[in-house]
mmCIF file of C-alpha atoms and ligand atoms in Angstrom:
data_model
loop_
_atom_site.group_PDB
_atom_site.id
_atom_site.type_symbol
_atom_site.label_atom_id
_atom_site.label_comp_id
_atom_site.label_asym_id
_atom_site.label_seq_id
_atom_site.Cartn_x
_atom_site.Cartn_y
_atom_site.Cartn_z
ATOM 1 C CA UNK A 45 -5.957 -4.112 24.841
ATOM 2 C CA UNK A 46 -5.825 -1.908 21.710
ATOM 3 C CA UNK A 47 -5.189 -4.048 18.631
ATOM 4 C CA UNK A 48 -3.219 -2.822 15.630
ATOM 5 C CA UNK A 49 -6.209 -3.691 13.427
ATOM 6 C CA UNK A 50 -9.632 -5.133 14.296
ATOM 7 C CA UNK A 51 -11.106 -7.200 11.465
ATOM 8 C CA UNK A 52 -13.729 -8.723 13.771
ATOM 9 C CA UNK A 53 -15.305 -5.359 14.588
ATOM 10 C CA UNK A 54 -15.764 -4.701 10.884
ATOM 11 C CA UNK A 55 -17.192 -8.163 10.236
ATOM 12 C CA UNK A 56 -19.777 -7.626 12.987
ATOM 13 C CA UNK A 57 -20.997 -4.510 11.156
ATOM 14 C CA UNK A 58 -21.484 -6.239 7.792
ATOM 15 C CA UNK A 59 -22.142 -9.786 8.949
ATOM 16 C CA UNK A 60 -25.725 -10.206 7.761
ATOM 17 C CA UNK A 61 -25.160 -8.670 4.355
ATOM 18 C CA UNK A 62 -21.876 -10.481 3.795
ATOM 19 C CA UNK A 63 -23.282 -13.817 4.856
ATOM 20 C CA UNK A 64 -26.222 -13.370 2.490
ATOM 21 C CA UNK A 65 -23.877 -12.390 -0.352
ATOM 22 C CA UNK A 66 -21.742 -15.477 0.220
ATOM 23 C CA UNK A 67 -24.861 -17.622 0.343
ATOM 24 C CA UNK A 68 -25.882 -16.141 -3.007
ATOM 25 C CA UNK A 69 -22.619 -17.276 -4.598
ATOM 26 C CA UNK A 70 -23.030 -20.734 -3.091
ATOM 27 C CA UNK A 71 -26.567 -20.920 -4.518
ATOM 28 C CA UNK A 72 -25.481 -19.944 -8.041
ATOM 29 C CA UNK A 73 -22.199 -21.919 -7.854
ATOM 30 C CA UNK A 74 -20.351 -19.102 -9.670
ATOM 31 C CA UNK A 75 -17.216 -19.808 -7.666
ATOM 32 C CA UNK A 76 -14.686 -18.178 -9.946
ATOM 33 C CA UNK A 77 -15.289 -14.903 -11.848
ATOM 34 C CA UNK A 78 -19.056 -14.844 -12.554
ATOM 35 C CA UNK A 79 -21.663 -12.117 -12.191
ATOM 36 C CA UNK A 80 -20.599 -10.851 -8.739
ATOM 37 C CA UNK A 81 -17.003 -10.346 -9.883
ATOM 38 C CA UNK A 82 -18.196 -8.666 -13.086
ATOM 39 C CA UNK A 83 -20.397 -6.264 -11.116
ATOM 40 C CA UNK A 84 -17.645 -5.556 -8.593
ATOM 41 C CA UNK A 85 -15.152 -4.801 -11.371
ATOM 42 C CA UNK A 86 -17.371 -2.075 -12.750
ATOM 43 C CA UNK A 87 -18.302 -0.673 -9.332
ATOM 44 C CA UNK A 88 -14.689 -0.501 -8.180
ATOM 45 C CA UNK A 89 -13.492 0.993 -11.486
ATOM 46 C CA UNK A 90 -16.204 3.670 -11.084
ATOM 47 C CA UNK A 91 -15.033 4.271 -7.513
ATOM 48 C CA UNK A 92 -11.509 4.909 -8.884
ATOM 49 C CA UNK A 93 -12.772 7.140 -11.739
ATOM 50 C CA UNK A 94 -11.380 4.577 -14.182
ATOM 51 C CA UNK A 95 -13.164 2.972 -17.122
ATOM 52 C CA UNK A 96 -12.218 -0.689 -16.739
ATOM 53 C CA UNK A 97 -11.514 -3.018 -13.837
ATOM 54 C CA UNK A 98 -10.090 -6.533 -14.093
ATOM 55 C CA UNK A 99 -10.377 -8.628 -10.937
ATOM 56 C CA UNK A 100 -7.522 -10.966 -10.092
ATOM 57 C CA UNK A 101 -6.495 -13.190 -7.208
ATOM 58 C CA UNK A 102 -4.014 -10.824 -5.445
ATOM 59 C CA UNK A 103 -2.521 -7.364 -5.645
ATOM 60 C CA UNK A 104 0.777 -8.961 -6.601
ATOM 61 C CA UNK A 105 -0.871 -10.621 -9.637
ATOM 62 C CA UNK A 106 -2.397 -7.262 -10.546
ATOM 63 C CA UNK A 107 1.100 -5.715 -10.665
ATOM 64 C CA UNK A 108 2.521 -8.716 -12.514
ATOM 65 C CA UNK A 109 -0.167 -8.654 -15.216
ATOM 66 C CA UNK A 110 -0.126 -4.855 -15.576
ATOM 67 C CA UNK A 111 3.608 -5.066 -16.279
ATOM 68 C CA UNK A 112 3.100 -7.864 -18.827
ATOM 69 C CA UNK A 113 0.326 -5.883 -20.514
ATOM 70 C CA UNK A 114 2.749 -2.948 -20.767
ATOM 71 C CA UNK A 115 5.066 -5.270 -22.669
ATOM 72 C CA UNK A 116 7.654 -5.505 -19.876
ATOM 73 C CA UNK A 117 9.927 -8.533 -20.093
ATOM 74 C CA UNK A 118 13.537 -9.770 -19.902
ATOM 75 C CA UNK A 119 16.081 -7.081 -20.701
ATOM 76 C CA UNK A 120 13.758 -4.256 -19.649
ATOM 77 C CA UNK A 121 14.072 -2.058 -16.584
ATOM 78 C CA UNK A 122 11.260 -0.875 -14.308
ATOM 79 C CA UNK A 123 11.856 1.979 -11.863
ATOM 80 C CA UNK A 124 10.363 1.884 -8.374
ATOM 81 C CA UNK A 125 11.307 2.516 -4.734
ATOM 82 C CA UNK A 126 12.943 0.268 -2.120
ATOM 83 C CA UNK A 127 10.698 1.476 0.731
ATOM 84 C CA UNK A 128 7.630 -0.607 -0.095
ATOM 85 C CA UNK A 129 6.199 -4.039 0.499
ATOM 86 C CA UNK A 130 8.379 -6.635 -1.238
ATOM 87 C CA UNK A 131 5.605 -7.540 -3.704
ATOM 88 C CA UNK A 132 6.209 -4.391 -5.777
ATOM 89 C CA UNK A 133 9.714 -5.580 -6.600
ATOM 90 C CA UNK A 134 8.738 -9.286 -6.868
ATOM 91 C CA UNK A 135 6.152 -8.476 -9.540
ATOM 92 C CA UNK A 136 8.850 -6.805 -11.645
ATOM 93 C CA UNK A 137 11.130 -9.784 -11.068
ATOM 94 C CA UNK A 138 8.421 -12.254 -12.231
ATOM 95 C CA UNK A 139 8.407 -10.629 -15.686
ATOM 96 C CA UNK A 140 12.149 -11.168 -16.068
ATOM 97 C CA UNK A 141 12.757 -7.402 -16.070
ATOM 98 C CA UNK A 142 15.228 -5.696 -13.737
ATOM 99 C CA UNK A 143 13.919 -3.552 -10.869
ATOM 100 C CA UNK A 144 15.777 -0.232 -10.771
ATOM 101 C CA UNK A 145 15.384 1.505 -7.422
ATOM 102 C CA UNK A 146 15.381 5.187 -6.529
ATOM 103 C CA UNK A 147 15.023 6.763 -3.084
ATOM 104 C CA UNK A 148 11.897 8.142 -1.454
ATOM 105 C CA UNK A 149 11.142 11.664 -0.325
ATOM 106 C CA UNK A 150 11.821 11.695 3.443
ATOM 107 C CA UNK A 151 8.631 13.589 4.283
ATOM 108 C CA UNK A 152 6.042 11.710 2.232
ATOM 109 C CA UNK A 153 7.710 8.243 2.121
ATOM 110 C CA UNK A 154 6.862 8.102 -1.617
ATOM 111 C CA UNK A 155 8.989 8.209 -4.797
ATOM 112 C CA UNK A 156 11.316 11.200 -5.031
ATOM 113 C CA UNK A 157 10.521 12.446 -8.525
ATOM 114 C CA UNK A 158 13.760 14.463 -8.489
ATOM 115 C CA UNK A 159 15.696 11.179 -8.595
ATOM 116 C CA UNK A 160 13.661 9.733 -11.457
ATOM 117 C CA UNK A 161 15.218 11.146 -14.589
ATOM 118 C CA UNK A 162 18.768 10.092 -13.687
ATOM 119 C CA UNK A 163 17.584 6.466 -13.367
ATOM 120 C CA UNK A 164 16.084 6.283 -16.864
ATOM 121 C CA UNK A 165 18.074 4.334 -19.459
ATOM 122 C CA UNK A 166 17.364 3.031 -22.948
ATOM 123 C CA UNK A 167 16.015 -0.120 -21.325
ATOM 124 C CA UNK A 168 13.494 1.590 -19.050
ATOM 125 C CA UNK A 169 9.934 0.553 -19.895
ATOM 126 C CA UNK A 170 7.805 1.479 -16.899
ATOM 127 C CA UNK A 171 7.657 3.324 -13.589
ATOM 128 C CA UNK A 172 5.814 2.091 -10.493
ATOM 129 C CA UNK A 173 5.159 4.862 -7.957
ATOM 130 C CA UNK A 174 3.819 3.413 -4.697
ATOM 131 C CA UNK A 175 1.089 5.322 -2.840
ATOM 132 C CA UNK A 176 2.550 4.201 0.458
ATOM 133 C CA UNK A 177 0.479 4.200 3.669
ATOM 134 C CA UNK A 178 -2.529 5.622 1.775
ATOM 135 C CA UNK A 179 -1.035 8.860 0.460
ATOM 136 C CA UNK A 180 -0.544 9.322 -3.267
ATOM 137 C CA UNK A 181 2.937 9.798 -4.626
ATOM 138 C CA UNK A 182 3.574 13.264 -6.075
ATOM 139 C CA UNK A 183 2.274 12.198 -9.486
ATOM 140 C CA UNK A 184 2.489 15.314 -11.683
ATOM 141 C CA UNK A 185 6.289 15.388 -12.044
ATOM 142 C CA UNK A 186 6.355 11.581 -12.436
ATOM 143 C CA UNK A 187 3.697 11.659 -15.165
ATOM 144 C CA UNK A 188 5.437 14.547 -16.924
ATOM 145 C CA UNK A 189 8.782 12.723 -17.052
ATOM 146 C CA UNK A 190 7.099 9.451 -18.110
ATOM 147 C CA UNK A 191 5.354 11.208 -20.967
ATOM 148 C CA UNK A 192 8.571 12.826 -22.153
ATOM 149 C CA UNK A 193 10.355 9.442 -22.260
ATOM 150 C CA UNK A 194 7.367 7.390 -23.472
ATOM 151 C CA UNK A 195 7.226 5.227 -20.335
ATOM 152 C CA UNK A 196 4.227 3.390 -18.882
ATOM 153 C CA UNK A 197 3.182 4.446 -15.377
ATOM 154 C CA UNK A 198 1.641 1.762 -13.178
ATOM 155 C CA UNK A 199 0.363 3.009 -9.819
ATOM 156 C CA UNK A 200 0.909 0.606 -6.922
ATOM 157 C CA UNK A 201 -2.300 1.644 -5.163
ATOM 158 C CA UNK A 202 -2.465 -1.468 -2.993
ATOM 159 C CA UNK A 203 -2.582 0.733 0.129
ATOM 160 C CA UNK A 204 -4.538 3.625 -1.357
ATOM 161 C CA UNK A 205 -8.193 2.783 -2.088
ATOM 162 C CA UNK A 206 -9.968 6.126 -2.379
ATOM 163 C CA UNK A 207 -6.827 8.235 -1.991
ATOM 164 C CA UNK A 208 -6.694 11.416 -4.053
ATOM 165 C CA UNK A 209 -4.024 13.643 -5.579
ATOM 166 C CA UNK A 210 -5.107 17.165 -6.535
ATOM 167 C CA UNK A 211 -8.664 15.903 -6.691
ATOM 168 C CA UNK A 212 -7.823 12.869 -8.852
ATOM 169 C CA UNK A 213 -8.456 9.392 -7.522
ATOM 170 C CA UNK A 214 -5.678 6.856 -7.032
ATOM 171 C CA UNK A 215 -6.205 4.535 -9.963
ATOM 172 C CA UNK A 216 -7.047 7.269 -12.469
ATOM 173 C CA UNK A 217 -3.631 8.855 -12.964
ATOM 174 C CA UNK A 218 -1.277 6.242 -14.393
ATOM 175 C CA UNK A 219 -1.831 4.094 -17.488
ATOM 176 C CA UNK A 220 -2.859 1.338 -15.088
ATOM 177 C CA UNK A 221 -3.240 1.033 -11.327
ATOM 178 C CA UNK A 222 -3.102 -2.016 -9.090
ATOM 179 C CA UNK A 223 -5.078 -2.644 -5.936
ATOM 180 C CA UNK A 224 -4.915 -5.367 -3.296
ATOM 181 C CA UNK A 225 -7.891 -6.655 -1.337
ATOM 182 C CA UNK A 226 -5.789 -8.553 1.182
ATOM 183 C CA UNK A 227 -7.914 -8.680 4.376
ATOM 184 C CA UNK A 228 -5.897 -6.000 6.189
ATOM 185 C CA UNK A 229 -6.067 -3.449 3.355
ATOM 186 C CA UNK A 230 -8.562 -0.546 3.471
ATOM 187 C CA UNK A 231 -10.946 -2.601 1.324
ATOM 188 C CA UNK A 232 -10.325 -6.196 2.366
ATOM 189 C CA UNK A 233 -11.686 -9.441 0.966
ATOM 190 C CA UNK A 234 -12.477 -12.464 3.110
ATOM 191 C CA UNK A 235 -9.589 -14.237 1.456
ATOM 192 C CA UNK A 236 -7.300 -12.790 -1.217
ATOM 193 C CA UNK A 237 -8.062 -10.460 -4.093
ATOM 194 C CA UNK A 238 -6.667 -7.772 -6.381
ATOM 195 C CA UNK A 239 -7.589 -5.607 -9.352
ATOM 196 C CA UNK A 240 -6.067 -3.658 -12.214
ATOM 197 C CA UNK A 241 -7.993 -0.537 -13.205
ATOM 198 C CA UNK A 242 -7.321 1.384 -16.407
ATOM 199 C CA UNK A 243 -8.921 3.699 -18.962
ATOM 200 C CA UNK A 244 -7.267 1.780 -21.793
ATOM 201 C CA UNK A 245 -9.492 -0.918 -23.327
ATOM 202 C CA UNK A 246 -6.492 -2.738 -24.842
ATOM 203 C CA UNK A 247 -4.688 -3.064 -21.508
ATOM 204 C CA UNK A 248 -7.943 -4.257 -19.921
ATOM 205 C CA UNK A 249 -8.508 -6.826 -22.679
ATOM 206 C CA UNK A 250 -4.963 -8.180 -22.423
ATOM 207 C CA UNK A 251 -5.131 -8.479 -18.629
ATOM 208 C CA UNK A 252 -8.529 -10.180 -18.864
ATOM 209 C CA UNK A 253 -6.905 -12.814 -21.055
ATOM 210 C CA UNK A 254 -3.695 -13.133 -19.036
ATOM 211 C CA UNK A 255 -5.581 -13.789 -15.787
ATOM 212 C CA UNK A 256 -7.458 -16.673 -17.434
ATOM 213 C CA UNK A 257 -4.805 -18.702 -19.236
ATOM 214 C CA UNK A 258 -4.389 -16.205 -22.064
ATOM 215 C CA UNK A 259 -7.644 -17.372 -23.590
ATOM 216 C CA UNK A 260 -9.502 -15.146 -26.031
ATOM 217 C CA UNK A 261 -12.386 -17.543 -25.724
ATOM 218 C CA UNK A 262 -12.583 -20.914 -24.085
ATOM 219 C CA UNK A 263 -9.635 -23.166 -25.107
ATOM 220 C CA UNK A 264 -8.395 -20.607 -27.599
ATOM 221 C CA UNK A 265 -5.176 -19.515 -25.914
ATOM 222 C CA UNK A 266 -3.604 -16.606 -27.741
ATOM 223 C CA UNK A 267 -1.199 -15.604 -24.948
ATOM 224 C CA UNK A 268 0.813 -17.566 -22.372
ATOM 225 C CA UNK A 269 -1.384 -16.808 -19.402
ATOM 226 C CA UNK A 270 -1.968 -17.641 -15.759
ATOM 227 C CA UNK A 271 -4.711 -18.753 -13.404
ATOM 228 C CA UNK A 272 -5.078 -15.444 -11.584
ATOM 229 C CA UNK A 273 -8.889 -15.255 -11.598
ATOM 230 C CA UNK A 274 -10.811 -13.548 -8.786
ATOM 231 C CA UNK A 275 -13.106 -15.828 -6.785
ATOM 232 C CA UNK A 276 -16.867 -15.298 -6.930
ATOM 233 C CA UNK A 277 -17.172 -15.182 -3.144
ATOM 234 C CA UNK A 278 -14.570 -12.392 -2.919
ATOM 235 C CA UNK A 279 -16.397 -10.356 -5.561
ATOM 236 C CA UNK A 280 -19.640 -10.694 -3.620
ATOM 237 C CA UNK A 281 -18.032 -9.782 -0.266
ATOM 238 C CA UNK A 282 -16.160 -6.837 -1.760
ATOM 239 C CA UNK A 283 -19.348 -5.431 -3.333
ATOM 240 C CA UNK A 284 -20.966 -5.292 0.100
ATOM 241 C CA UNK A 285 -17.912 -3.715 1.688
ATOM 242 C CA UNK A 286 -17.327 -1.199 -1.128
ATOM 243 C CA UNK A 287 -20.641 0.469 -0.217
ATOM 244 C CA UNK A 288 -19.137 1.320 3.173
ATOM 245 C CA UNK A 289 -15.644 2.220 2.066
ATOM 246 C CA UNK A 290 -16.178 5.989 2.040
ATOM 247 C CA UNK A 291 -17.551 5.932 5.592
ATOM 248 C CA UNK A 292 -14.687 3.714 6.758
ATOM 249 C CA UNK A 293 -12.158 5.973 5.038
ATOM 250 C CA UNK A 294 -13.619 9.035 6.762
ATOM 251 C CA UNK A 295 -13.423 7.175 10.081
ATOM 252 C CA UNK A 296 -9.728 6.473 9.473
ATOM 253 C CA UNK A 297 -9.167 10.144 8.625
ATOM 254 C CA UNK A 298 -10.965 11.164 11.814
ATOM 255 C CA UNK A 299 -8.790 8.821 13.885
ATOM 256 C CA UNK A 300 -5.683 10.266 12.189
ATOM 257 C CA UNK A 301 -6.906 13.787 12.983
ATOM 258 C CA UNK A 302 -7.266 12.771 16.660
ATOM 259 C CA UNK A 303 -3.700 11.451 16.660
ATOM 260 C CA UNK A 304 -2.394 14.628 14.943
ATOM 261 C CA UNK A 305 -4.189 16.914 17.390
ATOM 262 C CA UNK A 306 -3.178 14.933 20.488
ATOM 263 C CA UNK A 307 0.484 14.755 19.445
ATOM 264 C CA UNK A 308 0.660 18.446 18.508
ATOM 265 C CA UNK A 309 3.511 20.195 20.338
ATOM 266 C CA UNK A 310 4.862 16.944 21.824
ATOM 267 C CA UNK A 311 7.854 16.716 19.487
ATOM 268 C CA UNK A 312 6.754 13.259 18.295
ATOM 269 C CA UNK A 313 7.217 13.007 14.517
ATOM 270 C CA UNK A 314 3.794 12.376 13.004
ATOM 271 C CA UNK A 315 2.994 11.663 9.342
ATOM 272 C CA UNK A 316 2.538 14.661 7.062
ATOM 273 C CA UNK A 317 -0.575 14.774 4.902
ATOM 274 C CA UNK A 318 0.357 16.877 1.878
ATOM 275 C CA UNK A 319 -1.948 19.671 0.757
ATOM 276 C CA UNK A 320 -2.368 17.880 -2.604
ATOM 277 C CA UNK A 321 -3.512 14.664 -0.971
ATOM 278 C CA UNK A 322 -6.549 12.956 0.388
ATOM 279 C CA UNK A 323 -4.632 10.610 2.688
ATOM 280 C CA UNK A 324 -6.628 7.445 3.453
ATOM 281 C CA UNK A 325 -4.380 6.294 6.310
ATOM 282 C CA UNK A 326 -3.907 2.635 5.527
ATOM 283 C CA UNK A 327 -1.041 3.148 7.976
ATOM 284 C CA UNK A 328 -0.430 5.921 10.513
ATOM 285 C CA UNK A 329 3.315 5.789 11.110
ATOM 286 C CA UNK A 330 5.234 7.977 13.551
ATOM 287 C CA UNK A 331 9.034 8.107 13.537
ATOM 288 C CA UNK A 332 11.330 7.543 16.467
ATOM 289 C CA UNK A 333 14.960 6.661 17.164
ATOM 290 C CA UNK A 334 13.736 4.542 20.071
ATOM 291 C CA UNK A 335 11.469 2.263 18.118
ATOM 292 C CA UNK A 336 12.249 -1.085 19.663
ATOM 293 C CA UNK A 337 12.011 0.229 23.209
ATOM 294 C CA UNK A 338 8.765 2.049 22.453
ATOM 295 C CA UNK A 339 7.226 -0.919 20.697
ATOM 296 C CA UNK A 340 8.019 -3.215 23.619
ATOM 297 C CA UNK A 341 6.801 -0.719 26.219
ATOM 298 C CA UNK A 342 3.553 -0.139 24.320
ATOM 299 C CA UNK A 343 2.911 -3.853 24.005
ATOM 300 C CA UNK A 344 3.449 -4.214 27.750
ATOM 301 C CA UNK A 345 0.644 -1.642 28.152
ATOM 302 C CA UNK A 346 -1.614 -3.597 25.795
ATOM 303 C CA UNK A 347 -1.055 -1.444 22.698
ATOM 304 C CA UNK A 348 -0.175 -3.314 19.519
ATOM 305 C CA UNK A 349 1.926 -1.595 16.868
ATOM 306 C CA UNK A 350 3.514 -2.652 13.580
ATOM 307 C CA UNK A 351 6.556 -1.838 11.426
ATOM 308 C CA UNK A 352 6.014 -1.168 7.720
ATOM 309 C CA UNK A 353 8.713 -2.043 6.763
ATOM 310 C CA UNK A 354 11.787 -2.879 8.840
ATOM 311 C CA UNK A 355 14.089 -3.524 5.864
ATOM 312 C CA UNK A 356 14.088 -1.665 2.544
ATOM 313 C CA UNK A 357 13.933 -4.126 -0.344
ATOM 314 C CA UNK A 358 17.480 -3.397 -1.574
ATOM 315 C CA UNK A 359 18.823 -4.751 1.733
ATOM 316 C CA UNK A 360 16.686 -7.910 1.788
ATOM 317 C CA UNK A 361 18.614 -11.162 1.238
ATOM 318 C CA UNK A 362 16.130 -12.170 -1.482
ATOM 319 C CA UNK A 363 17.198 -9.225 -3.635
ATOM 320 C CA UNK A 364 20.925 -9.189 -2.894
ATOM 321 C CA UNK A 365 21.359 -10.114 -6.572
ATOM 322 C CA UNK A 366 20.344 -6.577 -7.551
ATOM 323 C CA UNK A 367 23.721 -5.485 -6.191
ATOM 324 C CA UNK A 368 22.689 -2.494 -4.084
ATOM 325 C CA UNK A 369 24.585 -1.544 -0.920
ATOM 326 C CA UNK A 370 23.622 -0.093 2.456
ATOM 327 C CA UNK A 371 23.881 3.684 2.300
ATOM 328 C CA UNK A 372 22.662 3.978 -1.290
ATOM 329 C CA UNK A 373 19.108 5.042 -0.385
ATOM 330 C CA UNK A 374 19.537 6.960 2.885
ATOM 331 C CA UNK A 375 15.932 8.191 3.166
ATOM 332 C CA UNK A 376 14.521 4.686 2.689
ATOM 333 C CA UNK A 377 17.018 3.258 5.139
ATOM 334 C CA UNK A 378 16.302 5.883 7.777
ATOM 335 C CA UNK A 379 12.557 5.432 7.386
ATOM 336 C CA UNK A 380 12.955 1.665 7.753
ATOM 337 C CA UNK A 381 14.855 2.233 11.021
ATOM 338 C CA UNK A 382 12.417 4.766 12.465
ATOM 339 C CA UNK A 383 8.818 4.080 11.431
ATOM 340 C CA UNK A 384 6.346 2.729 13.940
ATOM 341 C CA UNK A 385 2.762 2.095 12.835
ATOM 342 C CA UNK A 386 0.125 2.927 15.427
ATOM 343 C CA UNK A 387 -3.267 1.189 15.747
ATOM 344 C CA UNK A 388 -5.369 2.289 12.761
ATOM 345 C CA UNK A 389 -8.738 0.961 11.668
ATOM 346 C CA UNK A 390 -12.137 2.602 11.099
ATOM 347 C CA UNK A 391 -13.583 1.491 14.433
ATOM 348 C CA UNK A 392 -10.700 2.989 16.470
ATOM 349 C CA UNK A 393 -12.262 5.325 19.031
ATOM 350 C CA UNK A 394 -11.150 8.758 20.209
ATOM 351 C CA UNK A 395 -10.592 7.271 23.666
ATOM 352 C CA UNK A 396 -8.296 4.643 22.239
ATOM 353 C CA UNK A 397 -6.350 7.321 20.333
ATOM 354 C CA UNK A 398 -5.981 9.250 23.600
ATOM 355 C CA UNK A 399 -4.647 6.162 25.372
ATOM 356 C CA UNK A 400 -2.102 5.475 22.621
ATOM 357 C CA UNK A 401 -0.895 9.078 22.478
ATOM 358 C CA UNK A 402 -0.597 9.464 26.224
ATOM 359 C CA UNK A 403 1.474 6.263 26.428
ATOM 360 C CA UNK A 404 3.777 7.491 23.650
ATOM 361 C CA UNK A 405 4.135 10.967 25.164
ATOM 362 C CA UNK A 406 5.278 9.363 28.407
ATOM 363 C CA UNK A 407 7.821 7.309 26.483
ATOM 364 C CA UNK A 408 8.976 10.377 24.550
ATOM 365 C CA UNK A 409 9.581 12.278 27.782
ATOM 366 C CA UNK A 410 11.514 9.321 29.214
ATOM 367 C CA UNK A 411 13.563 8.993 26.020
ATOM 368 C CA UNK A 412 14.404 12.694 26.063
ATOM 369 C CA UNK A 413 15.698 12.384 29.646
ATOM 370 C CA UNK A 414 17.853 9.412 28.737
ATOM 371 C CA UNK A 415 19.091 11.254 25.672
ATOM 372 C CA UNK A 416 20.150 14.205 27.818
ATOM 373 C CA UNK A 417 21.895 11.916 30.319
ATOM 374 C CA UNK A 418 23.865 10.140 27.569
ATOM 375 C CA UNK A 419 24.781 13.488 26.045
ATOM 376 C CA UNK A 420 25.959 14.736 29.441
ATOM 377 C CA UNK A 421 28.031 11.581 30.068
ATOM 378 C CA UNK A 422 29.735 11.609 26.662
ATOM 379 C CA UNK A 423 30.221 15.352 26.838
ATOM 380 C CA UNK A 424 28.469 16.129 23.549
ATOM 381 C CA UNK A 425 24.920 16.136 22.325
ATOM 382 C CA UNK A 426 24.025 12.903 20.548
ATOM 383 C CA UNK A 427 20.761 11.334 19.555
ATOM 384 C CA UNK A 428 20.372 8.169 21.617
ATOM 385 C CA UNK A 429 19.893 5.012 19.568
ATOM 386 C CA UNK A 430 17.215 2.451 20.371
ATOM 387 C CA UNK A 431 19.791 0.019 21.741
ATOM 388 C CA UNK A 432 21.062 2.589 24.214
ATOM 389 C CA UNK A 433 17.605 3.145 25.600
ATOM 390 C CA UNK A 434 16.898 -0.503 26.239
HETATM 391 C C1 PLP B 595 -0.330 -5.493 -0.118
HETATM 392 C C2 PLP B 595 0.597 -4.887 -1.119
HETATM 393 C C3 PLP B 595 0.936 -5.529 -2.324
HETATM 394 C C4 PLP B 595 0.532 -6.934 -2.632
HETATM 395 O O1 PLP B 595 -0.803 -7.238 -2.535
HETATM 396 P P1 PLP B 595 -1.260 -8.754 -2.211
HETATM 397 O O2 PLP B 595 -2.721 -8.719 -2.418
HETATM 398 O O3 PLP B 595 -0.850 -9.059 -0.820
HETATM 399 O O4 PLP B 595 -0.559 -9.633 -3.215
HETATM 400 C C5 PLP B 595 1.717 -4.837 -3.224
HETATM 401 N N1 PLP B 595 2.175 -3.605 -2.959
HETATM 402 C C6 PLP B 595 1.905 -2.966 -1.820
HETATM 403 C C7 PLP B 595 2.426 -1.583 -1.595
HETATM 404 C C8 PLP B 595 1.113 -3.597 -0.857
HETATM 405 O O5 PLP B 595 0.870 -2.958 0.306
#
């Protein structure tokens, strides 16, 4: 059995330190915010090459508060991509602003900067590039356009702890950047967590207030705020785990290198790490037109996979109100049909990578045969669809 992710293996490695850290919070009773959260905020901001960190309860809250701090509200527009986790769009929706979607680049799965300028209107306030799967969006053209139009850039770095773009850390490029510490993320809490990092002291100050009922000091509420505080136990756990994040990231990159090498020449479409990027492989997604058949066959052989994400946000029932149609974002829609996420976690061994790749190569050879047979039957060369393979 090769799991998609193995949180237990990681817990075994840090168990003693984490248990002691949790015990420390219990002893001091600093259950919400407190000294562990304060220390973690600074350590994680340093890790991102940013000046300030504000810990919150989830990555979604981080996005929500970053948008509010940027002054985004009803009547405004925020540009992002449909090929992301739904939370990116939900956070925009919470502010009352309208999400405006543009397509992704088909190679990197991140925002196509060439589509950005045409989407800007007088109402546009902010842009949220998503560093999907652990690879930074192509930030230079995005930042250049944002500067020209006076727009705020908020990085959705929820999948990109430690990722780099031309030597710059995710979290240090936009006006603000948002991270998630959901347990399955590259740096995962033992519960929920999130953070906004920024170089701007005013944004940091505003978000600090917004996460704690808009209070400047106790009971003096100067803004309409929220209860989005980070828990003391999560701060303590995350401090312990942050010390290992670089080693875990290198282990993910090593596993990805095994996959790349083993797939080389097989014709299987593997993810492309751009020369500008330090890809941190939150997800290692291959692409196939036979996804459902492959996923089922792999599971039957004890190999768990995932799909991130099967439906682009513009086609989700929850966001039908945005009025987009199928066909509007072809690269996002094709990615959503084809991507298949392979097992990826720091403890994944070379042997396990070999097992996964050999199973997929066998499937790829089988699919090619079926594809040729269908082409021969119909008298012309077609790409077989997943349904036809089943
Ligand atoms: C996980 C994730 C979020 C939301 O983070 P939570 O901590 O689950 O609220 C937002 N955007 C992206 C791209 C994510 O992967």
